mmCIF file of C-alpha atoms and ligand atoms in Angstrom:
data_model
loop_
_atom_site.group_PDB
_atom_site.id
_atom_site.type_symbol
_atom_site.label_atom_id
_atom_site.label_comp_id
_atom_site.label_asym_id
_atom_site.label_seq_id
_atom_site.Cartn_x
_atom_site.Cartn_y
_atom_site.Cartn_z
ATOM 1 C CA MET A 6 42.833 50.298 -47.721
ATOM 2 C CA GLU A 7 43.345 50.477 -43.938
ATOM 3 C CA LYS A 8 40.658 48.699 -41.900
ATOM 4 C CA ILE A 9 39.247 50.282 -38.746
ATOM 5 C CA LYS A 10 37.517 48.358 -35.952
ATOM 6 C CA LEU A 11 34.631 49.994 -34.127
ATOM 7 C CA THR A 12 31.559 48.977 -32.179
ATOM 8 C CA ILE A 13 27.991 49.899 -33.105
ATOM 9 C CA ASP A 14 25.256 48.898 -30.648
ATOM 10 C CA GLY A 15 27.622 46.342 -29.100
ATOM 11 C CA LEU A 16 28.480 44.741 -32.445
ATOM 12 C CA GLU A 17 32.142 44.905 -33.442
ATOM 13 C CA ILE A 18 32.465 45.760 -37.126
ATOM 14 C CA GLU A 19 35.239 46.639 -39.557
ATOM 15 C CA ALA A 20 35.158 49.526 -42.002
ATOM 16 C CA GLU A 21 37.579 51.147 -44.396
ATOM 17 C CA ALA A 22 39.332 54.255 -43.068
ATOM 18 C CA GLY A 23 37.519 57.373 -44.275
ATOM 19 C CA THR A 24 34.081 55.713 -44.239
ATOM 20 C CA SER A 25 31.397 57.502 -42.244
ATOM 21 C CA VAL A 26 29.790 55.796 -39.260
ATOM 22 C CA LEU A 27 26.474 55.950 -41.136
ATOM 23 C CA ASP A 28 27.855 54.132 -44.187
ATOM 24 C CA ALA A 29 29.658 51.604 -41.970
ATOM 25 C CA ALA A 30 26.417 50.919 -40.083
ATOM 26 C CA LEU A 31 24.316 50.581 -43.252
ATOM 27 C CA ALA A 32 26.901 48.255 -44.802
ATOM 28 C CA ASN A 33 26.470 46.014 -41.744
ATOM 29 C CA ASP A 34 22.648 46.052 -41.842
ATOM 30 C CA ILE A 35 22.375 48.444 -38.910
ATOM 31 C CA TYR A 36 19.733 50.989 -39.879
ATOM 32 C CA ILE A 37 20.199 54.599 -38.830
ATOM 33 C CA PRO A 38 17.467 56.949 -40.138
ATOM 34 C CA HIS A 39 18.858 59.415 -42.683
ATOM 35 C CA LEU A 40 17.250 61.779 -45.164
ATOM 36 C CA CYS A 41 19.894 64.172 -46.492
ATOM 37 C CA HIS A 42 22.548 61.510 -47.045
ATOM 38 C CA HIS A 43 23.110 59.991 -50.483
ATOM 39 C CA PRO A 44 26.012 57.658 -51.268
ATOM 40 C CA ASP A 45 26.897 59.653 -54.423
ATOM 41 C CA LEU A 46 27.191 62.961 -52.563
ATOM 42 C CA LYS A 47 29.288 64.591 -49.874
ATOM 43 C CA PRO A 48 27.425 64.601 -46.543
ATOM 44 C CA VAL A 49 26.140 67.905 -45.162
ATOM 45 C CA GLY A 50 24.394 66.927 -41.911
ATOM 46 C CA ALA A 51 21.241 68.913 -42.704
ATOM 47 C CA CYS A 52 18.320 66.723 -41.629
ATOM 48 C CA ARG A 53 19.622 65.918 -38.108
ATOM 49 C CA LEU A 54 18.038 62.453 -38.247
ATOM 50 C CA CYS A 55 21.178 60.322 -38.296
ATOM 51 C CA GLY A 56 22.372 61.349 -34.819
ATOM 52 C CA VAL A 57 24.183 58.722 -32.742
ATOM 53 C CA ASP A 58 25.574 58.654 -29.208
ATOM 54 C CA VAL A 59 29.370 58.581 -28.911
ATOM 55 C CA ASN A 60 30.509 58.625 -25.270
ATOM 56 C CA GLY A 61 27.457 60.669 -24.267
ATOM 57 C CA ARG A 62 27.893 63.147 -27.107
ATOM 58 C CA MET A 63 25.430 63.464 -29.956
ATOM 59 C CA GLU A 64 27.169 63.251 -33.341
ATOM 60 C CA MET A 65 25.705 63.173 -36.870
ATOM 61 C CA SER A 66 26.784 59.758 -38.129
ATOM 62 C CA CYS A 67 26.880 60.895 -41.775
ATOM 63 C CA LEU A 68 29.590 63.419 -40.881
ATOM 64 C CA LEU A 69 31.486 61.240 -38.394
ATOM 65 C CA PRO A 70 34.411 59.244 -39.850
ATOM 66 C CA VAL A 71 35.066 55.815 -38.349
ATOM 67 C CA ARG A 72 37.846 55.742 -35.735
ATOM 68 C CA GLU A 73 39.629 52.825 -34.090
ATOM 69 C CA GLY A 74 37.768 51.756 -30.948
ATOM 70 C CA LEU A 75 34.801 54.096 -31.479
ATOM 71 C CA ASP A 76 31.812 52.950 -29.410
ATOM 72 C CA VAL A 77 28.563 54.090 -31.072
ATOM 73 C CA LYS A 78 25.010 53.747 -29.799
ATOM 74 C CA THR A 79 22.307 54.336 -32.387
ATOM 75 C CA ASN A 80 19.332 54.132 -30.028
ATOM 76 C CA SER A 81 20.107 55.785 -26.699
ATOM 77 C CA PRO A 82 17.173 57.693 -25.092
ATOM 78 C CA GLU A 83 18.840 61.048 -25.946
ATOM 79 C CA VAL A 84 19.314 60.035 -29.578
ATOM 80 C CA GLY A 85 15.720 58.809 -29.768
ATOM 81 C CA ALA A 86 14.342 62.064 -28.328
ATOM 82 C CA THR A 87 16.340 64.235 -30.756
ATOM 83 C CA ARG A 88 15.313 62.102 -33.720
ATOM 84 C CA GLN A 89 11.670 62.249 -32.624
ATOM 85 C CA VAL A 90 11.683 66.040 -32.645
ATOM 86 C CA ALA A 91 13.481 66.166 -35.999
ATOM 87 C CA ILE A 92 10.976 63.865 -37.738
ATOM 88 C CA GLU A 93 7.958 65.537 -36.129
ATOM 89 C CA LEU A 94 9.068 68.981 -37.302
ATOM 90 C CA LEU A 95 9.593 67.644 -40.816
ATOM 91 C CA LEU A 96 6.179 65.968 -40.886
ATOM 92 C CA ALA A 97 4.448 69.028 -39.446
ATOM 93 C CA ASP A 98 5.790 70.977 -42.422
ATOM 94 C CA HIS A 99 4.757 68.296 -44.914
ATOM 95 C CA PRO A 100 1.359 68.073 -46.643
ATOM 96 C CA GLN A 101 -1.198 65.647 -45.265
ATOM 97 C CA GLY A 102 -2.529 62.869 -47.476
ATOM 98 C CA CYS A 103 0.782 61.116 -48.040
ATOM 99 C CA LEU A 104 -0.990 57.976 -49.190
ATOM 100 C CA SER A 105 -2.241 59.726 -52.319
ATOM 101 C CA CYS A 106 1.312 60.745 -53.189
ATOM 102 C CA GLY A 107 2.840 58.784 -56.077
ATOM 103 C CA ALA A 108 6.063 58.335 -54.104
ATOM 104 C CA SER A 109 4.420 56.897 -50.977
ATOM 105 C CA LEU A 110 5.846 53.408 -51.526
ATOM 106 C CA GLN A 111 9.375 54.730 -51.859
ATOM 107 C CA CYS A 112 9.158 57.830 -49.669
ATOM 108 C CA GLU A 113 12.078 57.922 -47.265
ATOM 109 C CA LEU A 114 10.238 60.344 -44.971
ATOM 110 C CA LEU A 115 7.355 57.871 -44.492
ATOM 111 C CA HIS A 116 9.809 55.027 -44.034
ATOM 112 C CA ILE A 117 11.619 56.943 -41.278
ATOM 113 C CA ALA A 118 8.335 58.009 -39.645
ATOM 114 C CA ASP A 119 7.281 54.340 -39.566
ATOM 115 C CA HIS A 120 10.640 53.316 -38.133
ATOM 116 C CA ILE A 121 10.665 55.959 -35.387
ATOM 117 C CA GLY A 122 6.929 55.940 -34.688
ATOM 118 C CA VAL A 123 5.129 59.284 -34.591
ATOM 119 C CA ASP A 124 2.132 60.719 -32.795
ATOM 120 C CA GLY A 125 -0.243 61.995 -35.510
ATOM 121 C CA GLU A 126 -2.182 64.265 -33.137
ATOM 122 C CA ARG A 127 0.989 65.931 -31.894
ATOM 123 C CA ILE A 128 2.072 66.551 -35.501
ATOM 124 C CA GLU A 129 -1.275 68.178 -36.266
ATOM 125 C CA ARG A 130 -0.776 70.477 -33.258
ATOM 126 C CA LEU A 131 2.702 71.384 -34.534
ATOM 127 C CA ARG A 132 1.415 72.116 -38.042
ATOM 128 C CA ARG A 133 1.348 75.836 -38.802
ATOM 129 C CA PRO A 134 -1.277 77.242 -41.158
ATOM 130 C CA SER A 135 0.186 78.007 -44.550
ATOM 131 C CA GLU A 136 -0.965 78.470 -48.130
ATOM 132 C CA PRO A 137 0.100 75.676 -50.509
ATOM 133 C CA LEU A 138 2.877 76.702 -52.884
ATOM 134 C CA PRO A 139 2.282 76.326 -56.647
ATOM 135 C CA ILE A 140 3.459 73.090 -58.270
ATOM 136 C CA ASP A 141 5.890 73.544 -61.174
ATOM 137 C CA ASN A 142 4.672 71.328 -64.015
ATOM 138 C CA SER A 143 6.579 73.219 -66.701
ATOM 139 C CA ASN A 144 9.143 70.501 -67.369
ATOM 140 C CA PRO A 145 7.837 67.887 -69.832
ATOM 141 C CA PHE A 146 9.376 64.981 -67.927
ATOM 142 C CA PHE A 147 8.979 65.731 -64.229
ATOM 143 C CA SER A 148 7.070 67.925 -61.830
ATOM 144 C CA PHE A 149 8.276 69.798 -58.766
ATOM 145 C CA ASP A 150 6.004 70.124 -55.747
ATOM 146 C CA PRO A 151 7.709 72.439 -53.225
ATOM 147 C CA ASN A 152 5.087 71.527 -50.606
ATOM 148 C CA LYS A 153 6.489 67.995 -50.382
ATOM 149 C CA CYS A 154 10.122 69.152 -50.283
ATOM 150 C CA VAL A 155 12.047 68.387 -47.069
ATOM 151 C CA LEU A 156 14.958 70.728 -47.939
ATOM 152 C CA CYS A 157 17.486 67.899 -47.746
ATOM 153 C CA GLY A 158 19.446 69.644 -50.518
ATOM 154 C CA ILE A 159 20.144 66.375 -52.371
ATOM 155 C CA CYS A 160 18.818 67.882 -55.633
ATOM 156 C CA VAL A 161 20.975 70.989 -55.181
ATOM 157 C CA ARG A 162 24.136 68.960 -54.560
ATOM 158 C CA THR A 163 23.319 66.511 -57.361
ATOM 159 C CA CYS A 164 22.952 69.288 -59.927
ATOM 160 C CA GLU A 165 26.088 71.064 -58.704
ATOM 161 C CA ASP A 166 28.439 68.173 -57.926
ATOM 162 C CA ILE A 167 27.341 65.395 -60.297
ATOM 163 C CA VAL A 168 25.734 67.143 -63.270
ATOM 164 C CA GLY A 169 27.870 70.288 -62.969
ATOM 165 C CA LEU A 170 25.073 72.693 -63.923
ATOM 166 C CA GLY A 171 24.042 74.231 -60.600
ATOM 167 C CA VAL A 172 20.450 74.877 -61.690
ATOM 168 C CA LEU A 173 19.021 74.626 -58.170
ATOM 169 C CA ASP A 174 19.660 76.302 -54.864
ATOM 170 C CA PHE A 175 17.926 77.278 -51.656
ATOM 171 C CA VAL A 176 15.726 80.330 -52.225
ATOM 172 C CA ASN A 177 14.447 82.709 -49.475
ATOM 173 C CA ARG A 178 15.295 82.458 -45.772
ATOM 174 C CA GLY A 179 13.937 80.839 -42.606
ATOM 175 C CA SER A 180 10.511 79.202 -42.753
ATOM 176 C CA ARG A 181 10.011 80.569 -46.305
ATOM 177 C CA THR A 182 13.007 78.634 -47.625
ATOM 178 C CA VAL A 183 12.287 76.597 -50.761
ATOM 179 C CA ILE A 184 14.320 74.927 -53.475
ATOM 180 C CA GLY A 185 14.246 76.861 -56.708
ATOM 181 C CA THR A 186 15.982 77.734 -59.940
ATOM 182 C CA PHE A 187 17.827 81.021 -60.478
ATOM 183 C CA GLY A 188 15.241 83.754 -59.920
ATOM 184 C CA ASN A 189 12.794 81.015 -58.839
ATOM 185 C CA GLU A 190 11.712 80.726 -62.487
ATOM 186 C CA PRO A 191 9.831 77.622 -63.729
ATOM 187 C CA PHE A 192 12.133 74.730 -64.616
ATOM 188 C CA ILE A 193 11.391 75.129 -68.321
ATOM 189 C CA ASP A 194 12.815 78.672 -68.289
ATOM 190 C CA SER A 195 15.979 77.673 -66.428
ATOM 191 C CA ILE A 196 19.178 76.096 -67.760
ATOM 192 C CA CYS A 197 17.937 72.667 -66.582
ATOM 193 C CA GLU A 198 18.790 69.949 -69.121
ATOM 194 C CA SER A 199 16.074 67.593 -67.801
ATOM 195 C CA CYS A 200 18.542 64.779 -67.126
ATOM 196 C CA GLY A 201 16.441 63.747 -64.116
ATOM 197 C CA GLU A 202 19.456 63.077 -61.875
ATOM 198 C CA CYS A 203 17.820 65.186 -59.136
ATOM 199 C CA VAL A 204 14.500 63.400 -59.658
ATOM 200 C CA VAL A 205 15.901 59.913 -59.098
ATOM 201 C CA ARG A 206 17.668 61.025 -55.912
ATOM 202 C CA CYS A 207 14.748 62.953 -54.360
ATOM 203 C CA PRO A 208 13.940 60.959 -51.198
ATOM 204 C CA VAL A 209 10.291 62.097 -51.139
ATOM 205 C CA GLY A 210 7.718 62.863 -53.857
ATOM 206 C CA SER A 211 8.734 66.471 -54.427
ATOM 207 C CA LEU A 212 10.603 65.925 -57.691
ATOM 208 C CA ALA A 213 8.682 63.175 -59.445
ATOM 209 C CA PRO A 214 8.603 61.786 -62.994
ATOM 210 C CA LYS A 215 5.390 62.545 -64.877
ATOM 211 C CA ARG A 216 5.292 59.171 -66.581
ATOM 212 C CA TRP A 217 6.218 56.129 -64.555
ATOM 213 C CA GLN A 218 4.685 52.755 -63.843
ATOM 214 C CA ARG A 219 5.950 50.068 -61.509
ATOM 215 C CA PRO A 220 7.473 47.407 -63.802
ATOM 216 C CA SER A 221 6.834 43.719 -63.200
ATOM 217 C CA HIS A 222 10.462 42.944 -64.035
ATOM 218 C CA GLU A 223 13.575 44.617 -65.425
ATOM 219 C CA VAL A 224 15.877 43.713 -68.307
ATOM 220 C CA GLN A 225 19.518 44.806 -68.356
ATOM 221 C CA SER A 226 20.399 46.625 -71.576
ATOM 222 C CA THR A 227 22.487 49.361 -73.199
ATOM 223 C CA CYS A 228 21.110 52.783 -74.099
ATOM 224 C CA VAL A 229 20.775 53.163 -77.878
ATOM 225 C CA TYR A 230 21.077 56.932 -78.163
ATOM 226 C CA CYS A 231 24.832 57.282 -78.623
ATOM 227 C CA GLY A 232 28.103 55.406 -78.499
ATOM 228 C CA VAL A 233 28.836 56.027 -74.806
ATOM 229 C CA GLY A 234 27.149 52.733 -74.020
ATOM 230 C CA CYS A 235 25.355 53.728 -70.799
ATOM 231 C CA GLY A 236 24.042 50.747 -68.883
ATOM 232 C CA ILE A 237 20.304 50.741 -68.264
ATOM 233 C CA TYR A 238 17.594 48.529 -66.826
ATOM 234 C CA LEU A 239 14.405 48.582 -68.892
ATOM 235 C CA GLY A 240 11.335 48.101 -66.710
ATOM 236 C CA VAL A 241 8.769 45.867 -68.400
ATOM 237 C CA LYS A 242 5.069 45.464 -67.706
ATOM 238 C CA GLY A 243 3.175 43.103 -70.002
ATOM 239 C CA ASP A 244 4.716 43.693 -73.437
ATOM 240 C CA GLN A 245 5.494 47.362 -72.797
ATOM 241 C CA VAL A 246 8.628 49.159 -71.573
ATOM 242 C CA VAL A 247 7.375 51.387 -68.752
ATOM 243 C CA SER A 248 10.545 52.671 -67.078
ATOM 244 C CA VAL A 249 14.292 53.144 -67.443
ATOM 245 C CA ARG A 250 16.786 52.989 -64.600
ATOM 246 C CA ALA A 251 20.524 53.666 -64.824
ATOM 247 C CA ASP A 252 22.960 50.835 -64.142
ATOM 248 C CA ARG A 253 25.286 51.905 -61.313
ATOM 249 C CA GLU A 254 27.750 49.107 -62.102
ATOM 250 C CA ARG A 255 28.359 50.111 -65.749
ATOM 251 C CA PRO A 256 31.705 51.995 -65.863
ATOM 252 C CA SER A 257 30.622 54.260 -68.733
ATOM 253 C CA ASN A 258 27.770 55.921 -66.821
ATOM 254 C CA GLN A 259 28.060 54.778 -63.181
ATOM 255 C CA GLY A 260 24.366 55.304 -62.495
ATOM 256 C CA SER A 261 23.864 58.500 -64.500
ATOM 257 C CA LEU A 262 21.795 59.071 -67.635
ATOM 258 C CA CYS A 263 21.012 62.006 -69.921
ATOM 259 C CA VAL A 264 17.491 63.182 -70.739
ATOM 260 C CA LYS A 265 17.250 60.937 -73.821
ATOM 261 C CA GLY A 266 18.415 57.796 -72.063
ATOM 262 C CA ARG A 267 16.187 58.335 -69.042
ATOM 263 C CA TYR A 268 12.974 59.633 -70.572
ATOM 264 C CA GLY A 269 13.166 58.975 -74.321
ATOM 265 C CA TYR A 270 11.850 55.430 -74.414
ATOM 266 C CA ASN A 271 8.435 56.114 -76.024
ATOM 267 C CA PHE A 272 9.673 54.975 -79.411
ATOM 268 C CA ILE A 273 10.115 51.420 -78.121
ATOM 269 C CA ASN A 274 6.360 50.981 -77.793
ATOM 270 C CA HIS A 275 5.429 53.123 -80.816
ATOM 271 C CA LYS A 276 2.871 51.483 -83.086
ATOM 272 C CA ASP A 277 4.759 52.534 -86.265
ATOM 273 C CA ARG A 278 7.996 50.879 -85.185
ATOM 274 C CA LEU A 279 9.165 47.939 -87.310
ATOM 275 C CA THR A 280 9.530 44.902 -85.101
ATOM 276 C CA THR A 281 9.852 42.227 -87.799
ATOM 277 C CA PRO A 282 12.038 42.191 -90.937
ATOM 278 C CA LEU A 283 10.332 42.981 -94.248
ATOM 279 C CA ILE A 284 11.326 41.394 -97.583
ATOM 280 C CA LYS A 285 10.212 42.886 -100.874
ATOM 281 C CA LYS A 286 8.314 40.336 -102.952
ATOM 282 C CA GLU A 287 6.675 41.347 -106.228
ATOM 283 C CA GLY A 288 7.066 45.002 -105.360
ATOM 284 C CA GLN A 289 5.471 44.665 -101.911
ATOM 285 C CA PHE A 290 7.137 44.448 -98.499
ATOM 286 C CA VAL A 291 6.003 41.343 -96.642
ATOM 287 C CA GLU A 292 6.840 40.285 -93.110
ATOM 288 C CA ALA A 293 9.561 37.659 -92.744
ATOM 289 C CA THR A 294 11.370 35.854 -89.959
ATOM 290 C CA TRP A 295 14.863 36.938 -88.918
ATOM 291 C CA ASP A 296 16.276 33.690 -90.337
ATOM 292 C CA GLU A 297 14.687 34.378 -93.737
ATOM 293 C CA ALA A 298 15.937 37.970 -93.754
ATOM 294 C CA LEU A 299 19.495 37.102 -92.699
ATOM 295 C CA ASP A 300 19.713 34.235 -95.206
ATOM 296 C CA LEU A 301 18.621 36.600 -97.987
ATOM 297 C CA VAL A 302 21.170 39.269 -96.966
ATOM 298 C CA ALA A 303 23.995 36.690 -96.782
ATOM 299 C CA GLU A 304 23.038 35.333 -100.194
ATOM 300 C CA LYS A 305 22.986 38.816 -101.765
ATOM 301 C CA PHE A 306 26.324 39.817 -100.192
ATOM 302 C CA ALA A 307 28.030 37.186 -102.372
ATOM 303 C CA ASP A 308 27.090 39.249 -105.455
ATOM 304 C CA TYR A 309 28.930 42.386 -104.315
ATOM 305 C CA LYS A 310 32.628 42.999 -103.890
ATOM 306 C CA GLY A 311 34.876 46.017 -103.378
ATOM 307 C CA SER A 312 33.468 49.363 -104.490
ATOM 308 C CA GLU A 313 30.092 47.844 -105.311
ATOM 309 C CA PHE A 314 29.449 47.584 -101.599
ATOM 310 C CA ALA A 315 28.993 50.286 -98.955
ATOM 311 C CA ALA A 316 27.986 50.032 -95.305
ATOM 312 C CA LEU A 317 26.123 52.649 -93.294
ATOM 313 C CA ALA A 318 26.290 52.034 -89.558
ATOM 314 C CA SER A 319 24.124 53.535 -86.851
ATOM 315 C CA ALA A 320 24.790 55.673 -83.801
ATOM 316 C CA LYS A 321 22.012 53.708 -82.132
ATOM 317 C CA CYS A 322 24.247 50.630 -82.068
ATOM 318 C CA THR A 323 26.909 50.033 -79.449
ATOM 319 C CA ASN A 324 30.564 50.802 -80.207
ATOM 320 C CA GLU A 325 31.154 47.071 -80.389
ATOM 321 C CA ASP A 326 28.460 46.655 -83.078
ATOM 322 C CA ASN A 327 29.936 49.530 -85.070
ATOM 323 C CA TYR A 328 33.441 48.104 -84.741
ATOM 324 C CA LEU A 329 32.141 44.817 -86.159
ATOM 325 C CA ILE A 330 30.457 46.428 -89.175
ATOM 326 C CA GLN A 331 33.596 48.351 -90.177
ATOM 327 C CA LYS A 332 35.668 45.185 -89.694
ATOM 328 C CA PHE A 333 33.222 43.188 -91.808
ATOM 329 C CA THR A 334 33.168 45.903 -94.504
ATOM 330 C CA ARG A 335 36.959 46.127 -94.730
ATOM 331 C CA ALA A 336 37.980 42.519 -94.156
ATOM 332 C CA VAL A 337 35.122 40.586 -95.801
ATOM 333 C CA MET A 338 33.650 42.982 -98.363
ATOM 334 C CA GLN A 339 37.102 44.464 -99.105
ATOM 335 C CA THR A 340 36.142 48.113 -99.222
ATOM 336 C CA ASN A 341 36.669 51.130 -97.016
ATOM 337 C CA THR A 342 33.307 52.599 -97.995
ATOM 338 C CA VAL A 343 31.831 52.619 -94.536
ATOM 339 C CA ASP A 344 30.047 55.531 -92.920
ATOM 340 C CA HIS A 345 28.033 56.258 -89.823
ATOM 341 C CA CYS A 346 25.016 58.391 -88.994
ATOM 342 C CA ALA A 347 26.718 60.056 -86.010
ATOM 343 C CA ARG A 348 26.051 63.421 -87.654
ATOM 344 C CA LEU A 349 22.402 63.135 -86.495
HETATM 345 FE FE1 FES B 428 23.032 62.865 -41.425
HETATM 346 FE FE2 FES B 428 20.871 63.990 -42.574
HETATM 347 S S1 FES B 428 21.711 62.046 -42.920
HETATM 348 S S2 FES B 428 22.099 64.749 -40.952
#
C-alpha cells in the first residue's frame, strides 16, 4: 500500500493512501475530538467536532483523505472556537445529571467535553426547555433513551451497513429529530434482532445494555452457540461471568456477535448447571474428578467396537472439537455411527 507523508501539528507522519486525516492522527496518538466517527463505518461528518485547519480552511478530518505534503493543525484558534460551539450545542441538548448515567465512565461526549473544557453556566443558558422523551425499555436486552442521543447516526449506519437490517433511521425533522424504528414503534415491535451491534457502538448512554457489570478481568474464549466459532472475551467478576465482548481479531466474527453470543450467557452461572462430572455408583450419581471420569470412559470404550458404539456430538462445541469426535469415532471406534445435535 502506498505511503503518504503529511504533517500534523508540526509532526511529520506517514499514513497509507486512502486513510483519513482523523485515523492517521489517532494512529499516531494525536487526539482529535470525534463523536460520529467509528472505525467500522463510513464517515459522514455529522458531529462537526473533528474539524482541523488546512491552510486556513476548516476541514472535517474524518472526511479528509491524507495527501502528500498536507499540513494540518488540530488546535488553531478557529478550530477551537468551532469545536467549542459544537460541543456546547450538543451538551445543551443533553440531559443534566450525566454522573448518574451508567455510561458516564465510557461516554465519549463527556470525554470530549473534558478535553475541550466547557462553561457549565453558558450551557445552562443555551439549554431550551423541553419535555423528556419516553425511554424505550421494550427490548429485553437493552434500553433506548432518546434524551441522551446525540444523533451521531452510528446506530443507524451500524444496522444498515454492518447488520444489513436497517431497523433504525432518523425520525422527524429539525429540533424534533430523533432516532427511531420504522413508524417510531418500540424496539420489540420492530424487525430488530437484538444483536446489540448498535448498543456496543453507541458513544453515549442512549443505547445501553440492561445487564452489565464492569468485569475485574477478561478471558478469551469461543462462543458455544454454533459452529461459526465467534471469538469472545468473557468478563469475570469473582466467580461469575458478568459480560461478553466480541473479539475484533477473530476472522470468523471480526468484532460482531449475534443476540445469543452477546446476551445469552446466563446459563454459565446457572445454579442447575453441572460443573463436575458425575459417576453412577450403586444407582446414584456421585461427583467425581475429571481424571476419574475420563479414566472410566477410556476403560469402558475398550468394551465396545464397531456398531456397538455411537457418538453424538454437540453444536455447542467448536468445529475442531466436532472434527475430532468424528475422527475418533471412525478411526478408533471403527464405526460411522456419528451424529450431531445441530438440528436444535
Ligand atoms: Fe468528523 Fe463527527 S467525527 S464530523
